[in-house]
Each structure stands twice: as C-alpha cells, then as structure tokens.
GROMACS .gro file of N, CA, C and O in nm:
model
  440
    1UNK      N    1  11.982   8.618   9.898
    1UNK     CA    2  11.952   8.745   9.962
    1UNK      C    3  11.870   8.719  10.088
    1UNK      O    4  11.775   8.642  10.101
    2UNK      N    5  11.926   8.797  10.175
    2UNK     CA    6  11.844   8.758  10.334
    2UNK      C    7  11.731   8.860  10.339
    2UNK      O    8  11.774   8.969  10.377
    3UNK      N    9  11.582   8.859  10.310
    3UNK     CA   10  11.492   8.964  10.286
    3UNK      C   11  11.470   9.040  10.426
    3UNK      O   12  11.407   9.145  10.437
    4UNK      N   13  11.544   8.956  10.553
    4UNK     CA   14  11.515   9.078  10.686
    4UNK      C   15  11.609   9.142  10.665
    4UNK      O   16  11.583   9.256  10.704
    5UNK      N   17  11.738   9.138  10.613
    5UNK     CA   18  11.862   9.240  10.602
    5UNK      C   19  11.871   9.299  10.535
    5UNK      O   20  11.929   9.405  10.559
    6UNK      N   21  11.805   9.261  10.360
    6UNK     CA   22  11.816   9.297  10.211
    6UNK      C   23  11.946   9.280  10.199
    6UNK      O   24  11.985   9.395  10.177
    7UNK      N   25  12.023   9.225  10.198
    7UNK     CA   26  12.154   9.186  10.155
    7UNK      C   27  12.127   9.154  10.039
    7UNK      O   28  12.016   9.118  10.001
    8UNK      N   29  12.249   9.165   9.957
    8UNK     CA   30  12.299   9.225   9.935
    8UNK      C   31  12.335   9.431   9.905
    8UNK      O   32  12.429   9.509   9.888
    9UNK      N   33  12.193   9.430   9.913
    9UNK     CA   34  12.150   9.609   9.920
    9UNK      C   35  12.184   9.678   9.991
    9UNK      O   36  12.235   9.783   9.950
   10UNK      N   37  12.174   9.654  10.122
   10UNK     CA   38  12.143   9.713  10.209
   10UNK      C   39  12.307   9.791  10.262
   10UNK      O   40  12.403   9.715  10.270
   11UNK      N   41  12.318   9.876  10.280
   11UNK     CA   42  12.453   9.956  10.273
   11UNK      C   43  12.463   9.950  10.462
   11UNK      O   44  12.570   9.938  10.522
   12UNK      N   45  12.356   9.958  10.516
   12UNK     CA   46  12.426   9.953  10.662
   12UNK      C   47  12.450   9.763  10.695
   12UNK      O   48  12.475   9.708  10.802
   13UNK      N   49  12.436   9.715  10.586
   13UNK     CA   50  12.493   9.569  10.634
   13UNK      C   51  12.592   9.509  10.570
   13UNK      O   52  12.677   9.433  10.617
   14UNK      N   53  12.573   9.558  10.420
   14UNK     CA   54  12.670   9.502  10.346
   14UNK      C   55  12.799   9.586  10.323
   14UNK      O   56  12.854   9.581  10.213
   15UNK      N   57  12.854   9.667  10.427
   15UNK     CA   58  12.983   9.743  10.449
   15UNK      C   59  13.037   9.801  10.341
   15UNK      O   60  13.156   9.829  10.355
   16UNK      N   61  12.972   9.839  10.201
   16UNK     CA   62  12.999   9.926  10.083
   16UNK      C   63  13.010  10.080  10.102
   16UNK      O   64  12.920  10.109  10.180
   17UNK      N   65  13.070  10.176  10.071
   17UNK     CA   66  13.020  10.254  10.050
   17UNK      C   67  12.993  10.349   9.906
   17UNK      O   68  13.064  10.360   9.807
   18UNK      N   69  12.877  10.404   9.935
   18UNK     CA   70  12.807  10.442   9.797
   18UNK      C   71  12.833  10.576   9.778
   18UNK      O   72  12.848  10.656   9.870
   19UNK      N   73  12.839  10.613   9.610
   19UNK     CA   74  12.898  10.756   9.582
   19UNK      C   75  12.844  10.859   9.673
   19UNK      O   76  12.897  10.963   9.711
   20UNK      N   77  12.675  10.787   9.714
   20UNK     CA   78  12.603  10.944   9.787
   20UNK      C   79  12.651  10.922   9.943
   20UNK      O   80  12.579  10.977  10.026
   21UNK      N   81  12.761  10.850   9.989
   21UNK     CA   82  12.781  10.878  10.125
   21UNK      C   83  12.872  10.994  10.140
   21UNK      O   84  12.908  11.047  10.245
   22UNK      N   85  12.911  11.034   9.993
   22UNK     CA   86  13.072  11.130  10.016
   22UNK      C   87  12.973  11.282   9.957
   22UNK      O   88  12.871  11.288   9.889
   23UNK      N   89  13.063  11.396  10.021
   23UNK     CA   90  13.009  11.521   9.974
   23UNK      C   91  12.957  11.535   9.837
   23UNK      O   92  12.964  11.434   9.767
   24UNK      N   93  12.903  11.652   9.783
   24UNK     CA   94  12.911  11.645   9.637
   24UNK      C   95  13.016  11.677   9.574
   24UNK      O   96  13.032  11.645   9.456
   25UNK      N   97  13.122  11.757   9.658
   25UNK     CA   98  13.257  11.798   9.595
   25UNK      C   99  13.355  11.663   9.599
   25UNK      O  100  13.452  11.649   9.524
   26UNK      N  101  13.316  11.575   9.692
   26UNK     CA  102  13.443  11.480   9.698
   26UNK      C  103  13.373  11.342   9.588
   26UNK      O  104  13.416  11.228   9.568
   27UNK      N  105  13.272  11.401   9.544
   27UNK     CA  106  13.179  11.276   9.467
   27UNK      C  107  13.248  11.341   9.305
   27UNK      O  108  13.320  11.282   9.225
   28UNK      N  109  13.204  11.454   9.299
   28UNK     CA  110  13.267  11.516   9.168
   28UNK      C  111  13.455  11.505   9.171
   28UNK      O  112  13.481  11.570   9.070
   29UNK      N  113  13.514  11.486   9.197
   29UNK     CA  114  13.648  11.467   9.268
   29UNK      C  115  13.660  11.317   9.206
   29UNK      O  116  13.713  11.307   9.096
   30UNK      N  117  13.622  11.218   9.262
   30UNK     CA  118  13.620  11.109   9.226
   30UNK      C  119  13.587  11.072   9.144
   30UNK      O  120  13.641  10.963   9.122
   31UNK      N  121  13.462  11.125   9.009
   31UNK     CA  122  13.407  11.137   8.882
   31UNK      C  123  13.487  11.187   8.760
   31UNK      O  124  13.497  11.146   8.644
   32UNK      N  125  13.540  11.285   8.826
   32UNK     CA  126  13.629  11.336   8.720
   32UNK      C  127  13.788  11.307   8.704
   32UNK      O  128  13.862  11.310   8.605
   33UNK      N  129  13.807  11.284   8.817
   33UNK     CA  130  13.976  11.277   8.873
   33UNK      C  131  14.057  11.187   8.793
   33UNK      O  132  14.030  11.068   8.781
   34UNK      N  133  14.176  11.252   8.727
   34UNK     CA  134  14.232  11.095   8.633
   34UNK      C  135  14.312  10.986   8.768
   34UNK      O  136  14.368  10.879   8.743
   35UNK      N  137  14.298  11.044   8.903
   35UNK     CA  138  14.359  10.966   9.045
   35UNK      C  139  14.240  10.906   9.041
   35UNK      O  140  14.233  10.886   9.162
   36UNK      N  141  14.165  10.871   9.009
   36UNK     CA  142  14.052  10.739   9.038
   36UNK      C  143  14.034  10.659   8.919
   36UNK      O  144  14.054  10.707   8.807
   37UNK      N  145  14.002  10.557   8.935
   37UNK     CA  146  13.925  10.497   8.869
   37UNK      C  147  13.834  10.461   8.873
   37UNK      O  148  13.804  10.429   8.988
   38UNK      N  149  13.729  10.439   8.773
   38UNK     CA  150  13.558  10.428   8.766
   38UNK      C  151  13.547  10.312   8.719
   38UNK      O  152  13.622  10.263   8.634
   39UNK      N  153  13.459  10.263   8.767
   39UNK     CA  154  13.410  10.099   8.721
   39UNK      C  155  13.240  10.060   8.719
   39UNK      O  156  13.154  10.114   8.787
   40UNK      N  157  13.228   9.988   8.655
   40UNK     CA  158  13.052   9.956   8.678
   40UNK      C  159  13.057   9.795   8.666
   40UNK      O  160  13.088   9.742   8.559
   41UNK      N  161  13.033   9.736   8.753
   41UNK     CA  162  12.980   9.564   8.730
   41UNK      C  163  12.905   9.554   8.703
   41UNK      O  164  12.822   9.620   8.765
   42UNK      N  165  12.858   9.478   8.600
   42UNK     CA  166  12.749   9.427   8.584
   42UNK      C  167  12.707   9.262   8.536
   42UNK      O  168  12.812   9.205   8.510
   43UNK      N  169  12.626   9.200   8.524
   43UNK     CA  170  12.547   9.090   8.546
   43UNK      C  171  12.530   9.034   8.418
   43UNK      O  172  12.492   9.095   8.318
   44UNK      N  173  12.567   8.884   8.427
   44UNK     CA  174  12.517   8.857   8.279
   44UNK      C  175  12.387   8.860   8.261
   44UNK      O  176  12.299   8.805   8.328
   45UNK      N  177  12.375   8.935   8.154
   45UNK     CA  178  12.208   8.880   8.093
   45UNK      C  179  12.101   8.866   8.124
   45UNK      O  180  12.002   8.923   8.169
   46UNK      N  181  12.172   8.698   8.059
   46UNK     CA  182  12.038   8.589   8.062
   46UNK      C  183  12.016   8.545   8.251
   46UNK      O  184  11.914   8.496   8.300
   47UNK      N  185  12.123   8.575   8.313
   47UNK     CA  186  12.125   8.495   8.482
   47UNK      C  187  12.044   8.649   8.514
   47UNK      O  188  11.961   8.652   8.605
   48UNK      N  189  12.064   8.734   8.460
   48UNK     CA  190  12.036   8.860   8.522
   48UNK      C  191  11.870   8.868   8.462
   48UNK      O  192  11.801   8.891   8.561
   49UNK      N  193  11.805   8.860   8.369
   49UNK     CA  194  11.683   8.806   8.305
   49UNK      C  195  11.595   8.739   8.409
   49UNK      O  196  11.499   8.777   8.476
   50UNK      N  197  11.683   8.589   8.393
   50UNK     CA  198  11.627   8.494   8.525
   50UNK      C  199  11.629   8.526   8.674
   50UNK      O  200  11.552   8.464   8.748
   51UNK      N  201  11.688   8.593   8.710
   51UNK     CA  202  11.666   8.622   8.835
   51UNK      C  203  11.565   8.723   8.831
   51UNK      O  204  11.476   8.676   8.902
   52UNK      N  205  11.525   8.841   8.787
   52UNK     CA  206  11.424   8.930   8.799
   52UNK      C  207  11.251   8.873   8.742
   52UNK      O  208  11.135   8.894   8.779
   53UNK      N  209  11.317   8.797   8.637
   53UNK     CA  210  11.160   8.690   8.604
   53UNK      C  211  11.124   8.630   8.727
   53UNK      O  212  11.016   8.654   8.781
   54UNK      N  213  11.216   8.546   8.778
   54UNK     CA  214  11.143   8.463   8.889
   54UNK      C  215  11.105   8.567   9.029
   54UNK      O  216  10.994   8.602   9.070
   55UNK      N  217  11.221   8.594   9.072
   55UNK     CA  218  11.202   8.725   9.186
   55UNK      C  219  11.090   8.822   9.115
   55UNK      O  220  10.995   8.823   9.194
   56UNK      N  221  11.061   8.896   9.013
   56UNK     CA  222  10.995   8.969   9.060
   56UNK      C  223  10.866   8.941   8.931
   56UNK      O  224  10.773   9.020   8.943
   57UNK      N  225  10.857   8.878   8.858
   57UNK     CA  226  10.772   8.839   8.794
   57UNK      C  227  10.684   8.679   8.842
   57UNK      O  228  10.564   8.681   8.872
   58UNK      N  229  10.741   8.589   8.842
   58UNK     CA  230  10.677   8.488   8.945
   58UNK      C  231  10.628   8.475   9.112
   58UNK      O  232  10.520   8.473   9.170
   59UNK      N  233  10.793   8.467   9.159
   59UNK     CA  234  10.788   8.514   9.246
   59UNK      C  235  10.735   8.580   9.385
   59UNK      O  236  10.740   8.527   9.496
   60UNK      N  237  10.672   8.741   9.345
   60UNK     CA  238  10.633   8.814   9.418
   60UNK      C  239  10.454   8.851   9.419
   60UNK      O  240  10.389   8.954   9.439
   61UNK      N  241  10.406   8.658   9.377
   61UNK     CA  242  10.275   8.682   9.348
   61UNK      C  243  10.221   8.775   9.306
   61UNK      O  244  10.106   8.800   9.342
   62UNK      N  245  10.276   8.838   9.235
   62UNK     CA  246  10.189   8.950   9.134
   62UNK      C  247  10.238   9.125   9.201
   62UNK      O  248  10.274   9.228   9.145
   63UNK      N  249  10.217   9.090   9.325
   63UNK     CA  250  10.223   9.268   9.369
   63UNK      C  251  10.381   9.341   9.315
   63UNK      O  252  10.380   9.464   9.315
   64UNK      N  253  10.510   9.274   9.270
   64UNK     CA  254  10.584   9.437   9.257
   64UNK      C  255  10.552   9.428   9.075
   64UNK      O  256  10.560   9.535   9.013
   65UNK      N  257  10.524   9.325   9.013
   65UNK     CA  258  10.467   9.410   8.904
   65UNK      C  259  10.351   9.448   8.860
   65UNK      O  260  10.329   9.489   8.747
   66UNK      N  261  10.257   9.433   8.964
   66UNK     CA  262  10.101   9.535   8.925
   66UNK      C  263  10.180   9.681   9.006
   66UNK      O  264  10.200   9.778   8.932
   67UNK      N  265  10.205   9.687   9.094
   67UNK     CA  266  10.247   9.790   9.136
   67UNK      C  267  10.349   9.888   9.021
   67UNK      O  268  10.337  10.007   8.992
   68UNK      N  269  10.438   9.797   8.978
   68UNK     CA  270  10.501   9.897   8.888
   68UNK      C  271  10.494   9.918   8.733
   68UNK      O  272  10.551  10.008   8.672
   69UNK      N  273  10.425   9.835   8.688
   69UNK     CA  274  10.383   9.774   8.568
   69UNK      C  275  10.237   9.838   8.536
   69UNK      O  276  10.207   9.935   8.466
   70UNK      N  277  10.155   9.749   8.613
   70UNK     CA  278  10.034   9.823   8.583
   70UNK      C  279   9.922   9.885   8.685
   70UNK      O  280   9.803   9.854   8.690
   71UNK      N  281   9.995   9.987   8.768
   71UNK     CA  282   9.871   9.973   8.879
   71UNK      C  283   9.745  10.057   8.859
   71UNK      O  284   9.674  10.085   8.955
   72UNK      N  285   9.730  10.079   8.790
   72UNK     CA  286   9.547  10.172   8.729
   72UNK      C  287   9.469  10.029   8.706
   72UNK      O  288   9.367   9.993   8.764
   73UNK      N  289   9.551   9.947   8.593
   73UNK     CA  290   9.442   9.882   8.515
   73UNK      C  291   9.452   9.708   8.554
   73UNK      O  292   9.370   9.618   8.532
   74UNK      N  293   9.584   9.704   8.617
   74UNK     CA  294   9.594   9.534   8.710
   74UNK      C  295   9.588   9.442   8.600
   74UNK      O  296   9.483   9.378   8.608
   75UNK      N  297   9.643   9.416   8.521
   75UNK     CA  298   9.611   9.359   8.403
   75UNK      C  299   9.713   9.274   8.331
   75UNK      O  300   9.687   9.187   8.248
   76UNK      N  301   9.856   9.319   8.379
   76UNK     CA  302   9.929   9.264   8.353
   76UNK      C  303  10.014   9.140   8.442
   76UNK      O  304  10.084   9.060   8.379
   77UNK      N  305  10.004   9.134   8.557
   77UNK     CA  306  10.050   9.049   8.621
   77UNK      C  307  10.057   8.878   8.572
   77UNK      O  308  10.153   8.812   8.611
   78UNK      N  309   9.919   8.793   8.461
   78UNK     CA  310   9.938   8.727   8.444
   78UNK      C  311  10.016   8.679   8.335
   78UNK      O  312  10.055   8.563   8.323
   79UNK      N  313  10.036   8.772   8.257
   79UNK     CA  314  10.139   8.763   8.128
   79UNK      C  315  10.275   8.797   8.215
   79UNK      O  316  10.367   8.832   8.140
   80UNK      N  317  10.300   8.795   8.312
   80UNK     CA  318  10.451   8.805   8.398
   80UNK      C  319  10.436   8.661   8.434
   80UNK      O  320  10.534   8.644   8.507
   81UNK      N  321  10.392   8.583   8.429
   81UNK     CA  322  10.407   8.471   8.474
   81UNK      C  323  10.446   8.320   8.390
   81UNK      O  324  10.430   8.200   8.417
   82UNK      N  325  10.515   8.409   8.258
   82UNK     CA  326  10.584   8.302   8.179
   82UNK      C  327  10.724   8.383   8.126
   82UNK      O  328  10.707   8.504   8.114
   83UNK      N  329  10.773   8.365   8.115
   83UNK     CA  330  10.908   8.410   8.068
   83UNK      C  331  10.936   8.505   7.910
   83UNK      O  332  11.000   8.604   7.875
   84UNK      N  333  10.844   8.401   7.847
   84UNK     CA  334  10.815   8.507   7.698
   84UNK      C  335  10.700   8.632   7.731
   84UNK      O  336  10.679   8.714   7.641
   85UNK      N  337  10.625   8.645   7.862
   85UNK     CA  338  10.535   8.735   7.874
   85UNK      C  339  10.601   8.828   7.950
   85UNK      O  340  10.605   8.946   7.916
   86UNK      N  341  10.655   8.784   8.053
   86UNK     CA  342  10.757   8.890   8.102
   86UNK      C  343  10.860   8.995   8.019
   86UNK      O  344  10.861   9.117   8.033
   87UNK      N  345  10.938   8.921   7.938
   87UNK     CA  346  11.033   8.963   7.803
   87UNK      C  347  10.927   9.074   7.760
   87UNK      O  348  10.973   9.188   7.765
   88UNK      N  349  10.818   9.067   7.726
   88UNK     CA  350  10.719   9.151   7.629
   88UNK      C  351  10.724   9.270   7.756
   88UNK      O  352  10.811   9.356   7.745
   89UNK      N  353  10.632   9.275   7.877
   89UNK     CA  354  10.583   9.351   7.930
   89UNK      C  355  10.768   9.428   7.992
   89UNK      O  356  10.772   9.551   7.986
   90UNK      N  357  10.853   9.383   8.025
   90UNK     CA  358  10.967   9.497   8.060
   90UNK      C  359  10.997   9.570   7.956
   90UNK      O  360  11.069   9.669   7.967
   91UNK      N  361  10.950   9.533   7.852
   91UNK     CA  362  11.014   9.611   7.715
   91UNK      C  363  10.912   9.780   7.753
   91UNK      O  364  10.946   9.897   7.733
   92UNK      N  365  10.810   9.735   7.801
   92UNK     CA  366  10.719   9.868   7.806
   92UNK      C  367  10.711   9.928   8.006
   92UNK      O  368  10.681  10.036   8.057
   93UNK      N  369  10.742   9.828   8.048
   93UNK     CA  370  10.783   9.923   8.202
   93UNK      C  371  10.937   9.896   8.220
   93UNK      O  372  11.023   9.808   8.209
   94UNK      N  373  10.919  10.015   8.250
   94UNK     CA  374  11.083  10.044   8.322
   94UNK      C  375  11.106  10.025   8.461
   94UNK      O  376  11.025  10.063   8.545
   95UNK      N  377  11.255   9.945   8.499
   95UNK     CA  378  11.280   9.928   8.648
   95UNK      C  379  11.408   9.862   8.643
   95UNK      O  380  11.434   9.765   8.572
   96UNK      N  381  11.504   9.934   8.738
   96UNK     CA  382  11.617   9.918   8.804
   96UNK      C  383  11.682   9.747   8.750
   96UNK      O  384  11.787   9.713   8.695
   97UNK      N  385  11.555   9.664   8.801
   97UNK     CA  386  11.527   9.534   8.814
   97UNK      C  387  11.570   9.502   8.692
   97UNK      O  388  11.656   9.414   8.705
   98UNK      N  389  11.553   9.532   8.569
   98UNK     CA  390  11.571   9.480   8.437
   98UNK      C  391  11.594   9.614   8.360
   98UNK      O  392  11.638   9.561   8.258
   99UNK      N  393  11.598   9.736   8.333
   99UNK     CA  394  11.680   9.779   8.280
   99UNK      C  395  11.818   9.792   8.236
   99UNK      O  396  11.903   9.784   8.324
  100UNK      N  397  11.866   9.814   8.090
  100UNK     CA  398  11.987   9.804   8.079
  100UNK      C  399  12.075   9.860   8.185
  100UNK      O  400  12.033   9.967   8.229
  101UNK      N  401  12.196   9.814   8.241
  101UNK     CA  402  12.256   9.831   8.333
  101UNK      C  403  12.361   9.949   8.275
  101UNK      O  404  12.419  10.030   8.347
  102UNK      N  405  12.368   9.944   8.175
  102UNK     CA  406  12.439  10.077   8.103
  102UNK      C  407  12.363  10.236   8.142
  102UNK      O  408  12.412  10.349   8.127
  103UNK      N  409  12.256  10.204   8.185
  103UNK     CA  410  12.172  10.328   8.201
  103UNK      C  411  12.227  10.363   8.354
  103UNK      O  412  12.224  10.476   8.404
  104UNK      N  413  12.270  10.258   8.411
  104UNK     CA  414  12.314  10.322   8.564
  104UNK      C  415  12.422  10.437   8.561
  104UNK      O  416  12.412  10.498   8.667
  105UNK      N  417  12.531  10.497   8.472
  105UNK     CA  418  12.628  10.566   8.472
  105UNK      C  419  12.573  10.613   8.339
  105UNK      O  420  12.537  10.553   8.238
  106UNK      N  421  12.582  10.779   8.383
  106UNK     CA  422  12.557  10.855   8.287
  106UNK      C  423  12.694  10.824   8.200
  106UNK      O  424  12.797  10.763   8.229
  107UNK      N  425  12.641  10.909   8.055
  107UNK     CA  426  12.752  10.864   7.908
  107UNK      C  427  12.890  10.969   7.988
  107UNK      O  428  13.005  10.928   7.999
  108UNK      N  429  12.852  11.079   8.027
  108UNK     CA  430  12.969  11.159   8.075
  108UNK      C  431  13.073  11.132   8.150
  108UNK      O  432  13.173  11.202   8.160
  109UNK      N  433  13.046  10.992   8.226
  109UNK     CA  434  13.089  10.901   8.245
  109UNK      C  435  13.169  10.803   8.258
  109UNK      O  436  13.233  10.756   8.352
  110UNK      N  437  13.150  10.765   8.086
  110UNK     CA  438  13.174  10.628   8.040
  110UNK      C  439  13.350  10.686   8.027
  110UNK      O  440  13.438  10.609   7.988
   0.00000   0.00000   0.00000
C-alpha cells in the first residue's frame, strides 16, 4: 500500500467504483435486481489477522489502537503488541480492520 495515495483504498486512484457513487435508486436497482450479480471478497483469515496485527497493532506505534481501542484510559496499546494480546483486545473493540467481513453486507443481502 502506497500511504501518500492509500492504495489500495483510495477510489480516486484505484479506478473502482463504489455502490455510494451511483444514486440511491440505481444502488437499490443493483441490490435487488435478479440482472446483477452481488459478490463480496474477502481475505483469508489468518493473512487477514496478520496484516492488521502488524499494520495496526505493531506497526502504528500504538496511536490507531489507543485511539480506537482505548482512548479515555491508554492502556491497552501494550497488550497489542504480541499477537495473542491483540487476538484478546479485537474481541472487545470493534473495527473495519478486523471485524468479521461478513458484517460488511447486510443478511438482506446475502
């Protein structure tokens, strides 16, 4: 990932386009329509595990998980800094980063 571009993210670089670029009628259109098809990729795992441990638990010297993890009490950042401490602390914060990827598409959906 190039962090001045955010590539892969970044929608004005990486030439995707995303459900919220289309109306809400042509978004519902495409959701429901048996003329489309719906798909979700997703990531194995354990590569998907390891990449958010190191990126955002090692990594990011502490700030995106005191920030999202614990920012009142700052307390958790050093138990992010082993792999079995990380495992513990996502179980109790939630984020994009390591949430089940099933949660991205509502069940209405599936």
């Amino acid at each position: 990932q190039d962090p001045g571009r955010m590539l892969p993210h970044n929608p004005k670089t990486n030439g995707l386009k995303y459900l919220w670029h289309y109306t809400l009628d042509e978004a519902n259109t495409m959701m429901t329509s048996p003329d489309y098809t719906r798909a979700i990729f997703v990531r194995d795992p354990k590569s998907r595990f390891l990449s958010a441990f190191l990126d955002k638990g090692m990594g990011n010297f502490d700030g995106f998980v005191l920030a999202k993890c614990c920012p009142q009490t700052r307390d958790c950042a050093e138990q992010a800094q082993t792999s079995e401490g990380f495992l513990k602390l996502i179980h109790k914060c939630s984020d994009p980063h390591w949430d089940p990827q099933a949660a991205r598409m509502e069940a209405k959906d599936w």
